[in-house]
mmCIF file of C-alpha atoms in Angstrom:
data_model
loop_
_atom_site.group_PDB
_atom_site.id
_atom_site.type_symbol
_atom_site.label_atom_id
_atom_site.label_comp_id
_atom_site.label_asym_id
_atom_site.label_seq_id
_atom_site.Cartn_x
_atom_site.Cartn_y
_atom_site.Cartn_z
ATOM 1 C CA UNK A 20 -7.213 22.710 10.441
ATOM 2 C CA UNK A 21 -3.766 21.227 9.701
ATOM 3 C CA UNK A 22 -0.854 23.200 10.976
ATOM 4 C CA UNK A 23 1.389 24.670 8.262
ATOM 5 C CA UNK A 24 4.591 23.000 9.399
ATOM 6 C CA UNK A 25 3.922 19.385 10.464
ATOM 7 C CA UNK A 26 7.134 17.726 9.315
ATOM 8 C CA UNK A 27 9.542 18.540 12.092
ATOM 9 C CA UNK A 28 8.289 15.288 13.704
ATOM 10 C CA UNK A 29 6.560 13.231 11.014
ATOM 11 C CA UNK A 30 5.708 10.251 13.396
ATOM 12 C CA UNK A 31 4.048 12.647 15.853
ATOM 13 C CA UNK A 32 2.162 14.231 12.928
ATOM 14 C CA UNK A 33 0.905 10.782 11.825
ATOM 15 C CA UNK A 34 -0.337 9.964 15.343
ATOM 16 C CA UNK A 35 -1.943 13.361 15.776
ATOM 17 C CA UNK A 36 -3.903 13.404 12.493
ATOM 18 C CA UNK A 37 -5.185 9.831 12.519
ATOM 19 C CA UNK A 38 -6.817 7.382 14.817
ATOM 20 C CA UNK A 39 -6.011 3.740 15.660
ATOM 21 C CA UNK A 40 -8.305 1.518 13.611
ATOM 22 C CA UNK A 41 -8.450 -1.850 11.993
ATOM 23 C CA UNK A 42 -9.226 -2.554 8.294
ATOM 24 C CA UNK A 43 -12.301 -4.651 7.859
ATOM 25 C CA UNK A 44 -10.630 -7.480 5.922
ATOM 26 C CA UNK A 45 -7.593 -7.646 8.181
ATOM 27 C CA UNK A 46 -8.602 -7.034 11.895
ATOM 28 C CA UNK A 47 -5.338 -8.564 13.017
ATOM 29 C CA UNK A 48 -3.413 -5.391 12.093
ATOM 30 C CA UNK A 49 -3.862 -2.071 13.861
ATOM 31 C CA UNK A 50 -3.230 1.040 11.737
ATOM 32 C CA UNK A 51 -3.257 4.790 12.153
ATOM 33 C CA UNK A 52 -5.894 5.829 9.664
ATOM 34 C CA UNK A 53 -8.040 8.807 8.805
ATOM 35 C CA UNK A 54 -11.610 8.549 10.090
ATOM 36 C CA UNK A 55 -14.479 10.963 10.097
ATOM 37 C CA UNK A 56 -13.240 12.382 13.376
ATOM 38 C CA UNK A 57 -9.676 13.017 12.490
ATOM 39 C CA UNK A 58 -8.170 16.276 11.118
ATOM 40 C CA UNK A 59 -6.652 14.730 8.050
ATOM 41 C CA UNK A 60 -10.042 13.394 6.901
ATOM 42 C CA UNK A 61 -11.617 16.815 7.440
ATOM 43 C CA UNK A 62 -8.894 18.788 5.720
ATOM 44 C CA UNK A 63 -9.657 20.173 2.309
ATOM 45 C CA UNK A 64 -7.216 19.840 -0.603
ATOM 46 C CA UNK A 65 -6.550 23.542 -0.287
ATOM 47 C CA UNK A 66 -5.537 23.122 3.325
ATOM 48 C CA UNK A 67 -3.109 20.296 2.465
ATOM 49 C CA UNK A 68 -1.557 22.393 -0.330
ATOM 50 C CA UNK A 69 -1.137 25.291 2.001
ATOM 51 C CA UNK A 70 0.645 22.936 4.512
ATOM 52 C CA UNK A 71 2.908 21.677 1.720
ATOM 53 C CA UNK A 72 1.458 18.154 1.950
ATOM 54 C CA UNK A 73 0.549 15.625 -0.785
ATOM 55 C CA UNK A 74 -2.839 14.044 -0.548
ATOM 56 C CA UNK A 75 -2.776 11.671 2.400
ATOM 57 C CA UNK A 76 -3.179 8.333 0.500
ATOM 58 C CA UNK A 77 -1.178 6.787 3.362
ATOM 59 C CA UNK A 78 -4.063 7.501 5.738
ATOM 60 C CA UNK A 79 -6.352 4.816 4.219
ATOM 61 C CA UNK A 80 -6.272 1.062 3.969
ATOM 62 C CA UNK A 81 -7.070 0.745 0.223
ATOM 63 C CA UNK A 82 -8.721 -2.406 -1.046
ATOM 64 C CA UNK A 83 -5.621 -3.761 -2.855
ATOM 65 C CA UNK A 84 -3.404 -3.511 0.218
ATOM 66 C CA UNK A 85 -6.113 -5.198 2.368
ATOM 67 C CA UNK A 86 -6.374 -8.152 -0.158
ATOM 68 C CA UNK A 87 -2.624 -8.576 -0.226
ATOM 69 C CA UNK A 88 -2.391 -8.556 3.617
ATOM 70 C CA UNK A 89 -5.246 -11.059 4.014
ATOM 71 C CA UNK A 90 -3.587 -13.287 1.456
ATOM 72 C CA UNK A 91 -0.234 -13.299 3.193
ATOM 73 C CA UNK A 92 -1.710 -13.897 6.685
ATOM 74 C CA UNK A 93 -3.718 -16.687 5.327
ATOM 75 C CA UNK A 94 -0.860 -18.159 3.219
ATOM 76 C CA UNK A 95 2.363 -17.289 5.044
ATOM 77 C CA UNK A 96 4.352 -19.638 2.906
ATOM 78 C CA UNK A 97 4.252 -17.023 0.185
ATOM 79 C CA UNK A 98 6.691 -14.750 2.104
ATOM 80 C CA UNK A 99 8.123 -16.838 4.993
ATOM 81 C CA UNK A 100 11.885 -16.599 4.972
ATOM 82 C CA UNK A 101 11.930 -14.349 1.973
ATOM 83 C CA UNK A 102 13.011 -10.715 1.187
ATOM 84 C CA UNK A 103 9.878 -8.759 0.499
ATOM 85 C CA UNK A 104 9.154 -5.265 -0.932
ATOM 86 C CA UNK A 105 5.795 -3.542 -0.580
ATOM 87 C CA UNK A 106 5.908 -1.121 -3.528
ATOM 88 C CA UNK A 107 3.780 2.034 -3.213
ATOM 89 C CA UNK A 108 3.093 0.867 0.258
ATOM 90 C CA UNK A 109 0.771 3.486 1.514
ATOM 91 C CA UNK A 110 -0.108 2.756 5.130
ATOM 92 C CA UNK A 111 2.054 -0.314 5.005
ATOM 93 C CA UNK A 112 -0.600 -2.915 5.582
ATOM 94 C CA UNK A 113 0.854 -5.413 3.133
ATOM 95 C CA UNK A 114 4.334 -4.961 4.457
ATOM 96 C CA UNK A 115 3.214 -5.482 7.957
ATOM 97 C CA UNK A 116 1.338 -8.533 7.054
ATOM 98 C CA UNK A 117 4.544 -9.900 5.321
ATOM 99 C CA UNK A 118 6.513 -9.288 8.501
ATOM 100 C CA UNK A 119 3.844 -10.978 10.606
ATOM 101 C CA UNK A 120 3.859 -13.936 8.191
ATOM 102 C CA UNK A 121 7.588 -14.538 8.752
ATOM 103 C CA UNK A 122 9.346 -12.698 5.939
ATOM 104 C CA UNK A 123 13.190 -12.587 6.499
ATOM 105 C CA UNK A 124 13.237 -8.794 5.565
ATOM 106 C CA UNK A 125 10.555 -6.372 4.566
ATOM 107 C CA UNK A 126 11.004 -3.022 2.826
ATOM 108 C CA UNK A 127 8.257 -0.460 2.136
ATOM 109 C CA UNK A 128 8.793 1.915 -0.752
ATOM 110 C CA UNK A 129 6.987 5.310 -1.173
ATOM 111 C CA UNK A 130 7.582 8.517 -2.919
ATOM 112 C CA UNK A 131 5.929 10.456 -0.096
ATOM 113 C CA UNK A 132 8.040 10.746 3.064
ATOM 114 C CA UNK A 133 4.944 10.993 5.165
ATOM 115 C CA UNK A 134 3.855 7.597 3.824
ATOM 116 C CA UNK A 135 7.088 6.103 4.997
ATOM 117 C CA UNK A 136 6.521 7.678 8.442
ATOM 118 C CA UNK A 137 3.038 6.084 8.430
ATOM 119 C CA UNK A 138 4.540 2.677 7.601
ATOM 120 C CA UNK A 139 7.096 3.094 10.409
ATOM 121 C CA UNK A 140 4.470 4.170 12.961
ATOM 122 C CA UNK A 141 2.076 1.322 11.889
ATOM 123 C CA UNK A 142 4.833 -1.256 12.053
ATOM 124 C CA UNK A 143 5.715 -0.198 15.644
ATOM 125 C CA UNK A 144 2.025 -0.489 16.558
ATOM 126 C CA UNK A 145 2.081 -4.106 15.424
ATOM 127 C CA UNK A 146 5.501 -5.012 16.900
ATOM 128 C CA UNK A 147 7.261 -5.597 13.547
ATOM 129 C CA UNK A 148 10.225 -3.968 11.820
ATOM 130 C CA UNK A 149 10.290 -2.519 8.269
ATOM 131 C CA UNK A 150 12.947 -0.813 6.186
ATOM 132 C CA UNK A 151 11.579 2.414 4.678
ATOM 133 C CA UNK A 152 12.648 3.426 1.160
ATOM 134 C CA UNK A 153 11.731 7.006 0.138
ATOM 135 C CA UNK A 154 11.698 7.818 -3.569
ATOM 136 C CA UNK A 155 11.093 6.376 -6.940
ATOM 137 C CA UNK A 156 12.767 2.962 -7.167
ATOM 138 C CA UNK A 157 11.217 2.016 -10.515
ATOM 139 C CA UNK A 158 13.992 0.858 -12.837
ATOM 140 C CA UNK A 159 16.151 -0.832 -10.229
ATOM 141 C CA UNK A 160 17.307 -3.899 -11.906
ATOM 142 C CA UNK A 161 19.472 -5.038 -8.939
ATOM 143 C CA UNK A 162 16.339 -5.392 -6.849
ATOM 144 C CA UNK A 163 17.296 -7.502 -3.870
ATOM 145 C CA UNK A 164 13.781 -8.825 -3.204
ATOM 146 C CA UNK A 165 12.315 -12.235 -3.768
ATOM 147 C CA UNK A 166 8.669 -11.075 -3.461
ATOM 148 C CA UNK A 167 7.191 -7.693 -4.704
ATOM 149 C CA UNK A 168 3.781 -6.620 -3.383
ATOM 150 C CA UNK A 169 1.786 -4.095 -5.328
ATOM 151 C CA UNK A 170 -1.648 -3.065 -4.046
ATOM 152 C CA UNK A 171 -3.949 -0.897 -6.087
ATOM 153 C CA UNK A 172 -1.290 0.725 -8.385
ATOM 154 C CA UNK A 173 -3.105 0.806 -11.684
ATOM 155 C CA UNK A 174 -5.433 3.705 -11.054
ATOM 156 C CA UNK A 175 -3.740 6.118 -13.442
ATOM 157 C CA UNK A 176 -2.397 5.547 -17.019
ATOM 158 C CA UNK A 177 0.958 7.297 -16.413
ATOM 159 C CA UNK A 178 1.515 5.348 -13.205
ATOM 160 C CA UNK A 179 0.733 2.006 -14.871
ATOM 161 C CA UNK A 180 2.892 2.847 -17.909
ATOM 162 C CA UNK A 181 5.831 3.783 -15.613
ATOM 163 C CA UNK A 182 5.832 0.770 -13.357
ATOM 164 C CA UNK A 183 4.521 -2.258 -15.366
ATOM 165 C CA UNK A 184 7.498 -2.762 -17.586
ATOM 166 C CA UNK A 185 9.760 -2.810 -14.580
ATOM 167 C CA UNK A 186 7.524 -5.207 -12.675
ATOM 168 C CA UNK A 187 7.386 -7.421 -15.656
ATOM 169 C CA UNK A 188 11.217 -7.453 -15.958
ATOM 170 C CA UNK A 189 11.384 -8.437 -12.284
ATOM 171 C CA UNK A 190 8.940 -11.197 -12.748
ATOM 172 C CA UNK A 191 10.896 -12.484 -15.802
ATOM 173 C CA UNK A 192 14.017 -12.782 -13.669
ATOM 174 C CA UNK A 193 12.401 -15.050 -11.095
ATOM 175 C CA UNK A 194 10.821 -12.522 -8.573
ATOM 176 C CA UNK A 195 7.414 -13.286 -7.373
ATOM 177 C CA UNK A 196 5.378 -10.237 -8.256
ATOM 178 C CA UNK A 197 1.935 -10.039 -6.697
ATOM 179 C CA UNK A 198 -0.477 -7.347 -7.892
ATOM 180 C CA UNK A 199 -3.859 -6.729 -6.149
ATOM 181 C CA UNK A 200 -6.393 -4.809 -8.150
ATOM 182 C CA UNK A 201 -9.985 -3.765 -7.412
ATOM 183 C CA UNK A 202 -11.041 -3.169 -10.922
ATOM 184 C CA UNK A 203 -9.078 -0.057 -11.752
ATOM 185 C CA UNK A 204 -9.118 1.165 -15.342
ATOM 186 C CA UNK A 205 -5.414 0.637 -16.295
ATOM 187 C CA UNK A 206 -4.883 -2.932 -15.138
ATOM 188 C CA UNK A 207 -3.127 -4.755 -17.945
ATOM 189 C CA UNK A 208 -5.278 -7.221 -19.851
ATOM 190 C CA UNK A 209 -2.611 -9.862 -20.350
ATOM 191 C CA UNK A 210 0.284 -11.527 -18.481
ATOM 192 C CA UNK A 211 -1.619 -11.956 -15.260
ATOM 193 C CA UNK A 212 -2.528 -15.095 -13.380
ATOM 194 C CA UNK A 213 -5.252 -14.881 -10.685
ATOM 195 C CA UNK A 214 -4.048 -16.113 -7.281
ATOM 196 C CA UNK A 215 -6.908 -15.170 -5.023
ATOM 197 C CA UNK A 216 -10.091 -13.058 -4.898
ATOM 198 C CA UNK A 217 -11.567 -11.065 -1.941
ATOM 199 C CA UNK A 218 -14.615 -8.927 -1.234
ATOM 200 C CA UNK A 219 -13.295 -5.885 0.605
ATOM 201 C CA UNK A 220 -15.684 -3.629 2.481
ATOM 202 C CA UNK A 221 -14.876 0.019 1.739
ATOM 203 C CA UNK A 222 -16.201 3.465 2.421
ATOM 204 C CA UNK A 223 -18.445 5.462 0.074
ATOM 205 C CA UNK A 224 -16.253 8.433 0.992
ATOM 206 C CA UNK A 225 -13.383 6.759 -0.944
ATOM 207 C CA UNK A 226 -15.009 4.511 -3.466
ATOM 208 C CA UNK A 227 -18.243 4.469 -5.468
ATOM 209 C CA UNK A 228 -19.631 1.410 -3.686
ATOM 210 C CA UNK A 229 -19.770 -0.192 -0.357
ATOM 211 C CA UNK A 230 -17.434 -3.123 -1.289
ATOM 212 C CA UNK A 231 -14.742 -3.812 -3.911
ATOM 213 C CA UNK A 232 -14.028 -7.179 -5.571
ATOM 214 C CA UNK A 233 -10.269 -7.430 -5.470
ATOM 215 C CA UNK A 234 -8.228 -9.926 -7.438
ATOM 216 C CA UNK A 235 -4.610 -10.711 -6.597
ATOM 217 C CA UNK A 236 -2.562 -11.564 -9.598
ATOM 218 C CA UNK A 237 0.823 -12.911 -10.178
ATOM 219 C CA UNK A 238 2.739 -11.312 -13.078
#
Protein backbone atom coordinates (compact mmCIF):
# COMPACT_ATOMS: atom_id res chain seq x y z
CA UNK A 1 0.00 0.00 0.00
CA UNK A 2 1.14 3.54 -0.71
CA UNK A 3 2.60 5.42 2.22
CA UNK A 4 0.54 8.41 3.42
CA UNK A 5 3.26 11.05 2.97
CA UNK A 6 5.17 10.39 -0.27
CA UNK A 7 5.86 13.94 -1.40
CA UNK A 8 8.91 14.85 0.70
CA UNK A 9 11.00 13.48 -2.17
CA UNK A 10 8.76 13.24 -5.25
CA UNK A 11 11.53 11.92 -7.50
CA UNK A 12 12.20 9.06 -5.09
CA UNK A 13 8.47 8.39 -4.89
CA UNK A 14 8.26 8.11 -8.69
CA UNK A 15 11.14 5.64 -8.77
CA UNK A 16 9.74 3.58 -5.89
CA UNK A 17 6.20 3.31 -7.23
CA UNK A 18 7.02 2.50 -10.86
CA UNK A 19 9.31 0.34 -12.96
CA UNK A 20 11.54 1.18 -15.90
CA UNK A 21 9.73 0.26 -19.10
CA UNK A 22 9.41 1.17 -22.76
CA UNK A 23 6.21 2.12 -24.56
CA UNK A 24 5.39 -0.27 -27.43
CA UNK A 25 5.36 2.38 -30.16
CA UNK A 26 8.45 4.23 -28.90
CA UNK A 27 11.03 1.72 -27.64
CA UNK A 28 13.78 4.33 -27.93
CA UNK A 29 12.52 6.03 -24.76
CA UNK A 30 12.74 4.52 -21.27
CA UNK A 31 10.04 5.61 -18.82
CA UNK A 32 9.14 5.03 -15.19
CA UNK A 33 5.67 3.51 -15.58
CA UNK A 34 3.11 1.59 -13.61
CA UNK A 35 3.05 -2.13 -14.29
CA UNK A 36 1.16 -5.03 -12.79
CA UNK A 37 3.98 -5.49 -10.25
CA UNK A 38 4.28 -1.89 -9.06
CA UNK A 39 2.49 -0.41 -6.02
CA UNK A 40 0.92 2.50 -7.92
CA UNK A 41 -0.83 0.07 -10.28
CA UNK A 42 -2.13 -2.03 -7.40
CA UNK A 43 -3.31 0.91 -5.29
CA UNK A 44 -7.03 1.55 -5.13
CA UNK A 45 -8.55 4.98 -5.63
CA UNK A 46 -9.33 5.03 -1.90
CA UNK A 47 -5.66 4.47 -1.07
CA UNK A 48 -4.60 7.27 -3.38
CA UNK A 49 -7.13 9.62 -1.82
CA UNK A 50 -5.94 8.69 1.66
CA UNK A 51 -2.40 9.55 0.61
CA UNK A 52 -3.55 12.90 -0.79
CA UNK A 53 -2.70 11.91 -4.37
CA UNK A 54 -4.47 12.54 -7.64
CA UNK A 55 -4.95 9.54 -9.96
CA UNK A 56 -1.51 8.69 -11.38
CA UNK A 57 -2.14 9.55 -15.03
CA UNK A 58 1.58 10.31 -15.23
CA UNK A 59 2.38 6.63 -14.64
CA UNK A 60 1.14 5.49 -18.05
CA UNK A 61 2.24 6.14 -21.63
CA UNK A 62 -1.13 7.05 -23.12
CA UNK A 63 -1.76 6.43 -26.84
CA UNK A 64 -1.77 10.12 -27.79
CA UNK A 65 1.59 10.77 -26.20
CA UNK A 66 3.09 7.70 -27.85
CA UNK A 67 1.85 8.83 -31.26
CA UNK A 68 3.32 12.31 -30.83
CA UNK A 69 6.65 10.88 -29.68
CA UNK A 70 6.79 8.49 -32.63
CA UNK A 71 6.00 11.31 -35.05
CA UNK A 72 8.72 13.57 -33.68
CA UNK A 73 11.39 10.88 -33.67
CA UNK A 74 10.47 9.95 -37.24
CA UNK A 75 10.19 13.58 -38.42
CA UNK A 76 12.58 15.61 -36.25
CA UNK A 77 12.32 18.64 -38.53
CA UNK A 78 8.95 19.36 -36.91
CA UNK A 79 10.72 20.50 -33.72
CA UNK A 80 14.45 20.75 -34.44
CA UNK A 81 15.78 24.12 -33.28
CA UNK A 82 12.34 25.19 -31.98
CA UNK A 83 10.83 25.99 -28.60
CA UNK A 84 8.38 23.24 -27.69
CA UNK A 85 5.66 22.86 -25.06
CA UNK A 86 4.26 19.46 -24.13
CA UNK A 87 0.85 20.47 -22.71
CA UNK A 88 -0.73 18.11 -20.15
CA UNK A 89 2.49 16.16 -20.50
CA UNK A 90 1.74 13.16 -18.27
CA UNK A 91 4.85 11.00 -18.18
CA UNK A 92 6.61 13.41 -20.58
CA UNK A 93 7.07 11.00 -23.46
CA UNK A 94 6.32 13.60 -26.15
CA UNK A 95 8.51 16.21 -24.46
CA UNK A 96 11.39 13.75 -24.25
CA UNK A 97 10.98 12.86 -27.92
CA UNK A 98 11.06 16.56 -28.81
CA UNK A 99 14.32 17.00 -26.91
CA UNK A 100 15.80 13.91 -28.57
CA UNK A 101 14.71 15.29 -31.96
CA UNK A 102 16.76 18.44 -31.45
CA UNK A 103 14.34 21.02 -30.05
CA UNK A 104 16.10 24.15 -28.79
CA UNK A 105 14.08 24.20 -25.57
CA UNK A 106 11.37 21.90 -24.23
CA UNK A 107 8.85 22.61 -21.48
CA UNK A 108 6.41 20.13 -19.95
CA UNK A 109 3.27 21.57 -18.36
CA UNK A 110 1.04 19.74 -15.88
CA UNK A 111 -1.36 20.66 -13.09
CA UNK A 112 -0.17 17.70 -10.99
CA UNK A 113 3.24 18.30 -9.32
CA UNK A 114 3.88 14.54 -9.33
CA UNK A 115 3.51 14.53 -13.10
CA UNK A 116 6.21 17.18 -13.31
CA UNK A 117 8.40 15.01 -11.10
CA UNK A 118 7.73 12.06 -13.43
CA UNK A 119 8.69 14.17 -16.45
CA UNK A 120 11.91 15.19 -14.70
CA UNK A 121 12.81 11.63 -13.69
CA UNK A 122 12.02 10.29 -17.16
CA UNK A 123 14.00 13.05 -18.86
CA UNK A 124 17.03 12.22 -16.75
CA UNK A 125 16.65 8.54 -17.63
CA UNK A 126 16.96 9.50 -21.30
CA UNK A 127 19.75 12.04 -20.94
CA UNK A 128 17.71 15.11 -21.91
CA UNK A 129 16.69 18.31 -20.13
CA UNK A 130 13.16 19.68 -19.71
CA UNK A 131 11.65 22.71 -18.03
CA UNK A 132 8.77 21.74 -15.76
CA UNK A 133 5.78 24.10 -15.51
CA UNK A 134 3.31 23.29 -12.74
CA UNK A 135 -0.20 24.72 -12.88
CA UNK A 136 -2.88 25.69 -15.37
CA UNK A 137 -1.28 27.71 -18.17
CA UNK A 138 -4.39 27.87 -20.33
CA UNK A 139 -4.98 31.46 -21.37
CA UNK A 140 -1.36 32.53 -21.64
CA UNK A 141 -1.34 34.67 -24.75
CA UNK A 142 2.38 35.45 -24.45
CA UNK A 143 3.21 31.78 -24.94
CA UNK A 144 6.91 31.64 -25.87
CA UNK A 145 6.64 28.36 -27.78
CA UNK A 146 6.83 27.61 -31.48
CA UNK A 147 5.28 24.13 -31.22
CA UNK A 148 2.62 22.95 -28.76
CA UNK A 149 2.10 19.20 -28.32
CA UNK A 150 -1.20 17.91 -26.93
CA UNK A 151 -1.61 14.18 -26.45
CA UNK A 152 -5.01 12.69 -25.62
CA UNK A 153 -6.55 15.84 -24.09
CA UNK A 154 -10.16 15.60 -25.36
CA UNK A 155 -11.40 12.88 -23.01
CA UNK A 156 -13.76 15.12 -20.98
CA UNK A 157 -16.15 17.85 -22.11
CA UNK A 158 -15.01 20.45 -19.52
CA UNK A 159 -11.35 19.84 -20.38
CA UNK A 160 -11.96 20.26 -24.10
CA UNK A 161 -14.07 23.38 -23.60
CA UNK A 162 -11.36 24.86 -21.38
CA UNK A 163 -8.35 24.28 -23.59
CA UNK A 164 -9.48 24.31 -27.22
CA UNK A 165 -10.26 28.04 -27.57
CA UNK A 166 -6.77 28.84 -26.24
CA UNK A 167 -5.09 26.30 -28.50
CA UNK A 168 -6.96 27.70 -31.49
CA UNK A 169 -5.80 31.22 -30.64
CA UNK A 170 -2.21 30.00 -30.45
CA UNK A 171 -2.58 28.29 -33.82
CA UNK A 172 -4.05 31.47 -35.28
CA UNK A 173 -0.97 33.44 -34.21
CA UNK A 174 1.44 31.15 -36.02
CA UNK A 175 2.19 28.45 -33.46
CA UNK A 176 2.29 24.88 -34.69
CA UNK A 177 -0.28 23.06 -32.53
CA UNK A 178 -0.27 19.26 -32.80
CA UNK A 179 -3.09 17.31 -31.17
CA UNK A 180 -2.97 13.51 -31.01
CA UNK A 181 -6.28 11.80 -30.37
CA UNK A 182 -7.25 8.10 -30.12
CA UNK A 183 -10.96 8.63 -30.77
CA UNK A 184 -12.03 10.40 -27.59
CA UNK A 185 -15.58 11.70 -27.43
CA UNK A 186 -14.85 15.41 -27.25
CA UNK A 187 -12.44 15.84 -30.14
CA UNK A 188 -13.64 18.85 -32.18
CA UNK A 189 -15.20 18.01 -35.53
CA UNK A 190 -13.76 20.93 -37.47
CA UNK A 191 -10.56 22.94 -37.77
CA UNK A 192 -8.28 19.90 -37.79
CA UNK A 193 -5.87 18.68 -40.47
CA UNK A 194 -4.60 15.10 -40.16
CA UNK A 195 -0.81 14.88 -40.13
CA UNK A 196 -0.18 11.20 -39.33
CA UNK A 197 -1.91 8.05 -38.10
CA UNK A 198 -0.58 5.29 -35.85
CA UNK A 199 -1.86 2.02 -34.41
CA UNK A 200 -0.79 2.09 -30.76
CA UNK A 201 -0.78 -1.14 -28.73
CA UNK A 202 -2.41 -0.58 -25.36
CA UNK A 203 -3.50 -2.44 -22.26
CA UNK A 204 -6.99 -3.72 -21.60
CA UNK A 205 -6.41 -2.48 -18.05
CA UNK A 206 -6.49 1.09 -19.41
CA UNK A 207 -8.52 0.96 -22.61
CA UNK A 208 -11.42 -1.11 -23.94
CA UNK A 209 -9.31 -2.67 -26.67
CA UNK A 210 -5.83 -4.03 -27.33
CA UNK A 211 -4.87 -1.20 -29.70
CA UNK A 212 -5.95 2.36 -30.40
CA UNK A 213 -5.94 4.10 -33.76
CA UNK A 214 -4.43 7.51 -33.07
CA UNK A 215 -4.52 10.43 -35.46
CA UNK A 216 -2.18 13.38 -35.03
CA UNK A 217 -3.86 16.58 -36.17
CA UNK A 218 -2.65 20.12 -36.72
CA UNK A 219 -5.00 22.85 -35.53
